[in-house]
XYZ file of C-alpha atoms in Angstrom:
612
model
C 60.637 66.265 36.050
C 64.389 65.949 36.739
C 65.201 66.540 33.081
C 63.050 69.674 32.997
C 64.679 70.929 36.205
C 68.103 70.238 34.715
C 67.356 72.311 31.592
C 65.875 75.140 33.627
C 68.622 75.334 36.220
C 71.441 75.161 33.673
C 70.220 77.715 31.157
C 72.498 80.466 29.914
C 72.639 83.903 31.499
C 73.474 85.268 34.946
C 71.930 83.301 37.838
C 70.043 86.304 39.226
C 67.820 86.396 36.124
C 66.369 82.879 36.381
C 67.517 81.050 39.538
C 64.776 82.149 41.930
C 62.088 81.876 39.241
C 63.110 78.294 38.433
C 62.984 77.269 42.103
C 59.535 78.807 42.500
C 58.209 76.911 39.461
C 59.365 73.484 40.603
C 59.139 73.794 44.411
C 56.171 76.179 44.645
C 57.117 77.534 48.097
C 54.675 79.037 50.576
C 56.725 82.242 50.651
C 57.798 83.875 47.439
C 61.432 84.573 48.305
C 62.416 82.123 51.078
C 61.894 78.383 51.337
C 60.667 76.609 54.446
C 62.555 73.732 56.080
C 60.810 70.898 54.234
C 61.042 72.819 50.967
C 64.782 73.256 51.491
C 65.148 69.530 52.076
C 63.248 68.749 48.879
C 65.405 71.123 46.815
C 68.618 69.758 48.349
C 67.689 66.184 47.440
C 66.929 67.246 43.849
C 70.254 69.073 43.540
C 72.295 66.206 45.015
C 70.625 63.751 42.629
C 71.296 66.062 39.688
C 74.955 66.469 40.724
C 75.428 62.701 40.943
C 74.009 62.245 37.414
C 76.307 64.930 36.027
C 79.404 63.346 37.621
C 78.431 59.911 36.264
C 78.011 61.384 32.796
C 81.407 63.086 33.029
C 83.113 59.852 34.114
C 81.488 57.857 31.313
C 82.544 60.451 28.766
C 86.120 60.408 30.061
C 86.202 64.162 30.550
C 87.353 66.004 33.594
C 84.487 66.716 35.960
C 84.857 70.478 36.144
C 85.137 70.731 32.323
C 82.232 68.431 31.460
C 79.712 70.106 29.160
C 81.989 73.058 28.368
C 81.203 74.761 25.067
C 83.933 75.286 22.503
C 83.655 79.074 22.467
C 83.684 79.406 26.281
C 86.542 81.564 27.499
C 86.365 80.544 31.178
C 88.375 77.496 32.112
C 85.581 76.243 34.422
C 82.559 76.993 32.290
C 81.334 73.427 32.496
C 77.946 72.187 33.609
C 78.929 71.367 37.198
C 80.555 74.786 37.922
C 77.422 76.334 36.413
C 75.214 74.398 38.809
C 77.403 75.363 41.776
C 77.205 79.061 40.791
C 73.397 78.964 40.752
C 73.205 77.292 44.164
C 75.814 79.683 45.594
C 73.731 82.659 44.405
C 70.566 81.281 46.037
C 72.449 80.689 49.319
C 74.041 84.139 49.268
C 70.669 85.861 48.778
C 69.160 83.644 51.545
C 66.519 82.208 49.225
C 67.583 78.697 50.313
C 69.367 77.282 53.364
C 72.996 78.524 53.564
C 74.610 75.127 54.110
C 73.334 73.664 50.839
C 76.355 74.737 48.770
C 78.771 73.200 51.304
C 76.905 69.897 51.165
C 77.148 69.783 47.357
C 80.882 70.506 47.486
C 81.434 67.680 49.964
C 79.498 65.253 47.776
C 81.454 66.371 44.742
C 84.859 65.747 46.354
C 83.781 62.320 47.595
C 82.693 61.274 44.068
C 85.860 62.546 42.372
C 89.393 61.297 41.994
C 92.325 63.195 43.495
C 93.149 64.647 40.084
C 89.649 66.090 39.778
C 89.653 67.158 43.430
C 92.455 69.574 42.669
C 90.218 71.308 40.089
C 87.295 71.288 42.536
C 89.441 72.859 45.201
C 90.560 75.542 42.743
C 86.888 76.463 42.364
C 86.514 76.584 46.156
C 89.503 78.932 46.407
C 88.005 81.252 43.774
C 84.750 81.528 45.789
C 86.455 81.933 49.164
C 85.216 85.498 49.759
C 81.577 84.550 49.215
C 81.806 81.299 51.178
C 83.386 83.180 54.073
C 80.444 85.565 54.560
C 78.889 85.319 57.988
C 75.460 84.088 56.825
C 77.087 81.207 54.910
C 80.052 80.516 57.181
C 77.887 79.946 60.274
C 75.889 77.225 58.474
C 78.661 75.437 56.601
C 81.950 75.830 58.498
C 81.836 72.316 59.975
C 80.990 70.760 56.593
C 83.880 72.638 54.947
C 86.252 71.562 57.723
C 85.187 67.953 57.285
C 85.639 68.198 53.506
C 89.186 69.570 53.806
C 90.208 67.012 56.422
C 88.964 64.196 54.186
C 91.037 65.558 51.337
C 94.130 65.731 53.570
C 93.644 62.094 54.577
C 93.450 61.009 50.966
C 96.498 62.967 49.869
C 100.070 61.720 50.174
C 102.166 63.807 52.548
C 105.257 62.944 50.551
C 104.002 63.403 46.983
C 101.174 65.950 47.324
C 102.962 68.468 49.510
C 101.852 71.523 47.518
C 98.201 70.492 47.437
C 98.235 69.818 51.194
C 99.757 73.248 51.763
C 97.011 74.875 49.655
C 94.346 73.217 51.781
C 95.970 74.306 55.021
C 96.365 77.872 53.741
C 92.713 77.937 52.725
C 91.630 76.795 56.197
C 93.855 79.432 57.793
C 92.171 82.174 55.745
C 88.667 80.752 55.851
C 88.449 80.273 59.614
C 89.017 83.137 62.056
C 92.303 83.385 63.870
C 90.805 82.369 67.215
C 89.011 79.270 65.888
C 89.716 76.529 68.425
C 89.249 73.712 65.898
C 92.450 74.818 64.145
C 94.531 74.970 67.334
C 96.278 72.090 69.036
C 95.062 73.028 72.523
C 96.548 70.048 74.340
C 99.870 70.271 72.519
C 99.746 66.668 71.285
C 102.614 65.644 68.999
C 102.239 63.543 65.884
C 104.197 60.540 67.098
C 103.088 58.508 64.098
C 105.442 60.532 61.897
C 108.401 58.213 62.261
C 111.715 58.512 60.464
C 112.730 55.030 59.408
C 116.405 54.213 58.964
C 118.594 51.135 58.629
C 119.120 49.057 61.740
C 121.821 46.744 60.402
C 125.038 47.845 58.671
C 125.097 47.326 54.889
C 127.614 45.016 53.277
C 130.389 46.309 51.103
C 130.026 49.977 52.082
C 132.546 51.683 54.351
C 130.308 53.801 56.561
C 130.653 54.701 60.228
C 127.466 52.864 61.078
C 127.593 53.804 64.762
C 127.529 57.490 63.845
C 124.753 56.748 61.317
C 122.543 55.179 63.997
C 123.396 57.909 66.515
C 122.566 60.624 63.991
C 119.140 59.299 62.971
C 118.200 58.290 66.513
C 117.793 62.020 67.259
C 114.607 61.996 65.183
C 112.920 59.819 67.808
C 113.364 62.640 70.336
C 112.445 65.368 67.839
C 109.201 63.492 67.149
C 108.122 63.645 70.801
C 109.934 66.395 72.776
C 107.594 66.001 75.742
C 109.209 62.672 76.605
C 112.499 64.411 77.448
C 111.186 66.731 80.161
C 110.149 63.993 82.593
C 112.710 61.302 81.785
C 116.286 62.101 82.887
C 117.649 58.934 81.279
C 116.234 59.873 77.854
C 117.591 63.378 78.233
C 121.098 62.094 78.967
C 120.894 59.778 75.965
C 119.731 62.640 73.762
C 122.466 65.042 74.894
C 125.146 62.383 74.386
C 123.953 61.716 70.825
C 123.628 65.426 70.092
C 127.188 66.122 71.256
C 128.489 63.471 68.843
C 126.629 65.095 65.942
C 127.702 68.631 66.848
C 131.324 67.546 67.214
C 131.141 66.035 63.723
C 129.737 69.265 62.308
C 132.550 71.216 63.992
C 135.167 68.829 62.612
C 133.799 69.188 59.056
C 133.144 72.896 58.506
C 131.620 74.019 55.222
C 133.272 76.598 53.007
C 131.607 79.428 51.142
C 132.214 77.609 47.847
C 130.270 74.566 49.055
C 127.464 76.837 50.183
C 127.357 78.627 46.833
C 127.021 75.333 44.971
C 123.647 74.687 46.628
C 120.963 76.847 45.028
C 118.229 77.039 47.638
C 115.641 78.307 45.155
C 116.112 75.289 42.896
C 116.087 73.029 45.929
C 112.679 74.404 46.983
C 111.116 73.094 43.764
C 112.270 69.546 44.550
C 111.675 69.725 48.283
C 110.801 66.458 49.998
C 108.972 66.385 53.301
C 110.846 63.303 54.547
C 114.561 62.780 55.049
C 116.475 60.418 52.820
C 117.947 58.044 55.386
C 119.995 55.713 53.220
C 123.415 55.020 54.690
C 124.938 55.505 51.245
C 123.963 59.197 51.336
C 125.371 59.933 54.791
C 128.632 61.383 53.509
C 126.909 63.635 50.961
C 124.304 64.847 53.429
C 126.973 65.982 55.885
C 128.365 68.257 53.163
C 124.950 69.704 52.323
C 124.358 73.106 54.021
C 120.569 72.799 53.709
C 120.608 69.406 55.404
C 122.672 70.773 58.312
C 120.305 73.671 58.749
C 117.319 71.347 58.966
C 118.913 69.287 61.731
C 120.124 72.325 63.699
C 116.743 74.021 63.333
C 115.056 70.951 64.801
C 117.361 71.293 67.805
C 116.361 74.937 68.348
C 112.658 74.084 68.116
C 113.072 71.337 70.709
C 114.994 73.636 73.087
C 112.380 76.356 72.625
C 109.621 73.904 73.553
C 111.415 72.777 76.699
C 111.920 76.396 77.847
C 108.433 77.630 76.989
C 105.831 77.609 79.798
C 102.704 75.533 79.372
C 99.576 74.797 81.354
C 101.628 72.484 83.525
C 105.058 74.002 84.007
C 107.773 71.591 83.004
C 109.791 70.340 85.942
C 113.318 71.061 84.725
C 116.277 70.782 87.035
C 118.933 73.464 87.209
C 121.520 71.209 85.591
C 119.128 70.475 82.726
C 118.520 74.195 82.181
C 122.260 74.832 82.032
C 122.725 71.999 79.520
C 119.918 73.388 77.341
C 121.544 76.816 77.418
C 124.995 75.522 76.465
C 123.641 73.283 73.687
C 121.520 76.102 72.300
C 124.492 78.476 72.149
C 126.560 75.891 70.355
C 123.819 75.166 67.807
C 123.436 78.890 67.080
C 127.172 79.236 66.463
C 127.041 76.355 63.973
C 124.075 77.946 62.192
C 125.927 81.247 62.021
C 128.958 79.700 60.276
C 126.894 77.542 57.916
C 126.927 79.120 54.430
C 125.316 80.830 52.640
C 124.285 83.903 54.727
C 124.460 82.108 58.048
C 124.024 85.235 60.194
C 120.921 86.356 58.293
C 119.411 82.882 58.525
C 120.031 82.705 62.287
C 118.507 86.173 62.780
C 115.351 85.114 60.925
C 115.018 81.915 62.951
C 115.421 83.759 66.250
C 112.739 86.237 65.181
C 110.287 83.436 64.319
C 110.918 81.575 67.558
C 110.378 84.790 69.502
C 107.023 85.315 67.788
C 106.119 81.726 68.525
C 106.143 82.540 72.238
C 103.101 84.760 71.699
C 101.203 81.805 70.317
C 102.261 79.629 73.239
C 100.929 82.157 75.756
C 97.728 82.591 73.741
C 97.060 78.854 73.689
C 97.892 78.538 77.371
C 95.318 81.242 78.205
C 92.542 79.403 76.385
C 92.727 80.978 72.905
C 90.919 84.201 73.670
C 89.373 85.808 70.554
C 91.461 88.456 68.843
C 88.563 90.148 67.107
C 86.971 93.086 68.902
C 83.472 94.290 68.215
C 83.303 97.807 66.757
C 82.191 100.516 69.134
C 78.818 101.933 68.242
C 78.980 105.669 67.765
C 75.990 107.585 69.040
C 74.486 109.669 66.293
C 73.923 113.288 67.218
C 70.695 114.765 65.928
C 70.893 117.767 63.674
C 70.865 120.979 65.599
C 71.677 119.292 68.900
C 74.794 120.593 70.580
C 77.017 118.595 72.833
C 76.983 119.984 76.316
C 80.280 120.140 78.053
C 80.304 118.360 81.406
C 79.973 120.659 84.369
C 82.201 120.005 87.328
C 81.535 121.022 90.867
C 84.897 122.742 91.327
C 85.643 123.825 87.779
C 87.477 120.791 86.379
C 87.558 117.027 86.680
C 90.707 116.740 88.830
C 89.591 119.146 91.553
C 86.143 117.573 91.681
C 87.630 114.106 92.118
C 89.958 115.405 94.828
C 87.030 116.949 96.682
C 84.992 113.792 96.347
C 87.887 111.723 97.646
C 88.192 114.005 100.691
C 84.480 113.542 101.447
C 84.900 109.795 101.367
C 87.999 109.937 103.564
C 87.413 112.439 106.393
C 90.552 111.335 108.256
C 92.821 112.472 105.414
C 93.576 115.815 107.080
C 94.500 114.211 110.416
C 96.664 111.474 108.933
C 100.180 111.739 110.463
C 101.672 110.615 107.156
C 100.135 113.573 105.351
C 102.504 116.130 103.828
C 102.879 119.000 106.297
C 104.607 122.379 106.362
C 108.208 121.740 107.504
C 109.721 123.400 110.551
C 111.716 126.530 109.801
C 114.936 124.993 111.163
C 114.536 121.906 108.979
C 113.843 123.942 105.870
C 116.826 126.337 106.194
C 119.287 123.597 107.186
C 120.566 122.995 103.585
C 121.278 126.730 103.145
C 123.050 126.843 106.521
C 125.306 123.993 105.388
C 126.093 125.924 102.204
C 127.147 128.952 104.298
C 129.695 126.846 106.201
C 133.015 127.477 104.447
C 134.499 124.265 105.823
C 131.937 122.261 103.815
C 133.630 123.364 100.585
C 130.412 123.727 98.572
C 130.883 125.803 95.440
C 128.872 129.009 95.165
C 127.046 127.975 92.009
C 125.516 125.016 93.835
C 124.243 127.016 96.825
C 120.552 126.868 97.612
C 120.346 130.661 97.598
C 120.549 130.498 93.798
C 117.290 128.516 93.703
C 114.513 131.095 93.440
C 111.742 128.646 94.272
C 113.569 127.453 97.378
C 114.108 131.022 98.587
C 110.528 132.036 97.854
C 109.114 129.102 99.838
C 111.532 129.785 102.686
C 110.443 133.425 102.959
C 106.809 132.311 103.157
C 107.631 129.847 105.931
C 109.682 132.461 107.820
C 106.881 135.019 107.549
C 104.601 132.540 109.306
C 106.970 130.948 111.828
C 109.927 133.353 112.377
C 108.930 136.979 111.921
C 112.105 138.281 113.575
C 114.290 136.376 111.105
C 112.064 137.465 108.237
C 112.746 141.126 109.140
C 116.481 140.596 108.537
C 115.923 139.975 104.840
C 116.082 143.682 103.913
C 119.448 144.152 105.668
C 121.297 140.862 105.100
C 119.471 139.216 102.214
C 118.291 135.611 102.136
C 121.225 134.393 104.274
C 120.147 136.658 107.127
C 116.812 134.820 107.385
C 118.551 131.587 108.418
C 118.154 130.976 112.198
C 121.359 131.713 114.100
C 121.411 128.358 115.867
C 121.949 126.622 112.523
C 125.033 128.676 111.626
C 128.597 127.909 112.739
C 130.257 130.316 115.191
C 132.481 132.052 112.637
C 129.459 132.806 110.442
C 126.998 133.595 113.216
C 128.842 136.785 114.285
C 128.211 138.351 110.880
C 124.453 138.185 111.298
C 124.075 138.944 115.057
C 121.824 141.913 115.890
C 123.660 145.383 115.913
C 122.028 148.822 116.184
C 121.981 150.507 112.838
C 122.481 154.213 112.089
C 118.764 154.599 111.673
C 118.101 153.285 115.200
C 120.776 155.612 116.606
C 119.219 158.657 115.029
C 115.797 157.595 116.264
C 117.110 157.390 119.840
C 118.722 160.843 119.616
C 115.506 162.345 118.329
C 113.591 160.751 121.195
C 116.032 162.216 123.751
C 115.827 165.694 122.216
C 112.050 165.633 122.181
C 112.058 164.507 125.805
C 114.314 167.477 126.835
C 112.112 169.981 125.013
C 109.070 168.570 126.753
C 110.810 169.150 130.105
C 111.591 172.804 129.251
C 108.076 173.530 128.070
C 106.603 172.026 131.204
C 108.858 174.241 133.377
C 107.918 177.473 131.495
C 104.195 176.788 131.167
C 103.611 176.218 134.921
C 104.772 179.412 136.920
C 102.066 178.869 139.500
C 103.649 175.638 140.578
C 107.132 177.117 140.756
C 107.711 175.865 144.252
C 106.970 172.339 143.201
C 109.150 172.822 140.164
C 111.989 174.068 142.349
C 111.729 170.979 144.451
C 111.710 168.739 141.419
C 114.648 170.633 139.944
C 116.601 170.266 143.146
C 115.970 166.560 143.083
C 117.063 166.340 139.477
C 120.190 168.404 140.147
C 121.035 166.174 143.052
C 120.734 163.094 140.922
C 122.801 164.663 138.159
C 125.432 165.708 140.702
C 125.640 162.171 141.984
C 126.010 160.811 138.446
C 128.696 163.403 137.617
C 130.551 162.463 140.766
C 130.538 158.822 139.702
C 131.748 159.669 136.215
C 134.510 161.961 137.471
C 135.622 159.368 139.953
C 135.811 156.806 137.214
C 137.795 159.150 135.021
C 140.121 159.995 137.900
C 140.849 156.354 138.462
C 141.520 155.671 134.787
C 143.708 158.737 134.056
C 146.965 159.541 135.830
C 147.456 163.196 136.792
C 144.042 164.237 135.416
C 142.214 167.480 136.139
C 140.458 167.669 139.493
C 136.745 167.084 139.543
C 134.488 170.115 140.198
C 132.876 170.587 143.531
C 129.272 169.609 144.145
C 128.387 173.259 144.976
C 129.450 174.352 141.510
C 127.179 171.793 139.913
C 124.282 172.835 142.096
C 124.661 176.447 140.896
C 124.352 175.531 137.198
C 121.169 176.336 135.298
C 118.660 173.760 134.054
C 119.895 174.363 130.471
C 123.326 173.162 131.413
C 121.833 170.110 133.118
C 119.976 169.147 129.943
C 123.152 169.556 127.899
C 124.998 167.289 130.266
C 122.301 164.675 129.916
C 122.510 164.853 126.151
C 126.295 164.467 126.327
C 125.953 161.438 128.521
C 123.567 159.815 126.045
C 126.022 160.383 123.205
C 128.827 158.862 125.276
C 126.658 155.830 125.997
C 125.919 155.413 122.301
C 129.617 155.607 121.511
C 130.335 152.903 124.044
C 127.724 150.620 122.468
C 129.327 151.133 119.063
C 132.742 150.097 120.344
C 131.321 146.791 121.558
C 130.892 147.645 125.284
C 127.469 146.062 125.615
C 127.652 143.953 128.749
C 127.679 145.681 132.193
C 126.999 149.263 130.933
C 124.337 151.695 131.975
C 121.395 151.988 129.591
C 121.090 155.654 128.617
C 117.430 155.248 127.773
C 116.722 154.014 131.274
C 118.622 157.010 132.737
C 116.755 159.467 130.546
C 113.460 157.956 131.639
C 114.531 158.290 135.204
C 115.514 161.913 134.652
C 112.234 162.764 132.935
């Protein structure tokens, strides 16, 4: 049965043409396209047994495992029997005809049965199928098996001799697993203290080497291996700083020239890179002249300082003196990196950029490695013909509706003493009053009267609070609206209230109309002539008294003036003459007001009222 299954499963042609049919013939599943759990287990056992037989045959034949059974005319490098079997199983897993973890189990068995030379070919096949193996339906079933397979390979490989192969495995894991996979993150921040740098403890014979400096130099690797031991041990930190100062002083005393830096081709050095330092005392002098070697040591110092400064779950208890020492040592190391050829400044800039990005990873790990991936937002499909209705707001738009809703929820908002209120008129016009003070020395272009918005708001406030000041705007402009109590004395006199020509003419018209009314009343009432005579006599008497007072005043003020007329002459004058005298007196009173005689003078309007 196994031989028949082997011929059927390894026939030529694409797997989709025969794979499912072959499984149905030998397994005879209950369902036509998907195997049950026990049927999957039966098929897996058959495939694992077949794989073991094929590997044994390849080993006995002396051929490489992934090339065993390859035809001569095959163009594909991996067109052997075992890659063919893996392709068929991978197709069945991808189409969900069999359990998704079956292909991962076969790959693990294959690596365990193979030598490290064959494992490199097997891993090349895994890399070529990375996109299919990383699909969600396969990844969920086989991610732990694949992780176990890769870790077993890393344990078997030499970290010193198989550096490239180890790097390929780590790169594959980085691409295969999501970025937020916790199994790939060192959550606790544990250091690999088993990675020791061994060096000579006793001085060699016959070689002139400063062995004290040699031991001091390589003793730094003990601290680089476990930086956490320095944060809580002051004695270790003092020992480390003392050793580091000796090394940095030596680097300063032996600067490297551009010629020495040009002799070291970094690209050629990368091909022969070794993961471990060469610690022989015989090489100490040559290593000090090697720019690449210096950069490695100085870069280790920057990584250690960056770890001590970076925050963790438990903040490191660093004293102020220790922080200052870290800062000074870090600055000195950066200066040495900058002067180390070739392209020291560019190298230092790149290192600083990488260390700055590393802080993001530190914060991410400290916060529990939150997933970076975000689920796509499902877009609601709009049916054909359906129109999107615009949202209707209570007050026309969203902002006003929210403001109204907030006021309903906070009824005390209007009575809050901290609420913005309309300012008092004196407070608002105070800046303009200060501008009008010439002693302040404010230039005209900076006056508030040039601000149209300020003036417009002030006129609105004055119209509500100071209507009398608002009325001065037409005569004096915006400066006349300012309350007088805010202005200095020398400026206040310019804007004090004075009767205008219009008001004078209005008063004269009122007096003339009042005199005409008196004449008409005297002519229109002949029947009451006796009463009119009495009233006229009273008026003449009052006018005579007023004329006497005026003449007396004029006689006192003028020397050698004309004598005043007798009272009998005034009593004989007609009413027309009396009215003319009254009009003349009003004009004299107006003239006196214009000359500034305001206080202590007789109001002509009051006298005219009395006369009428």
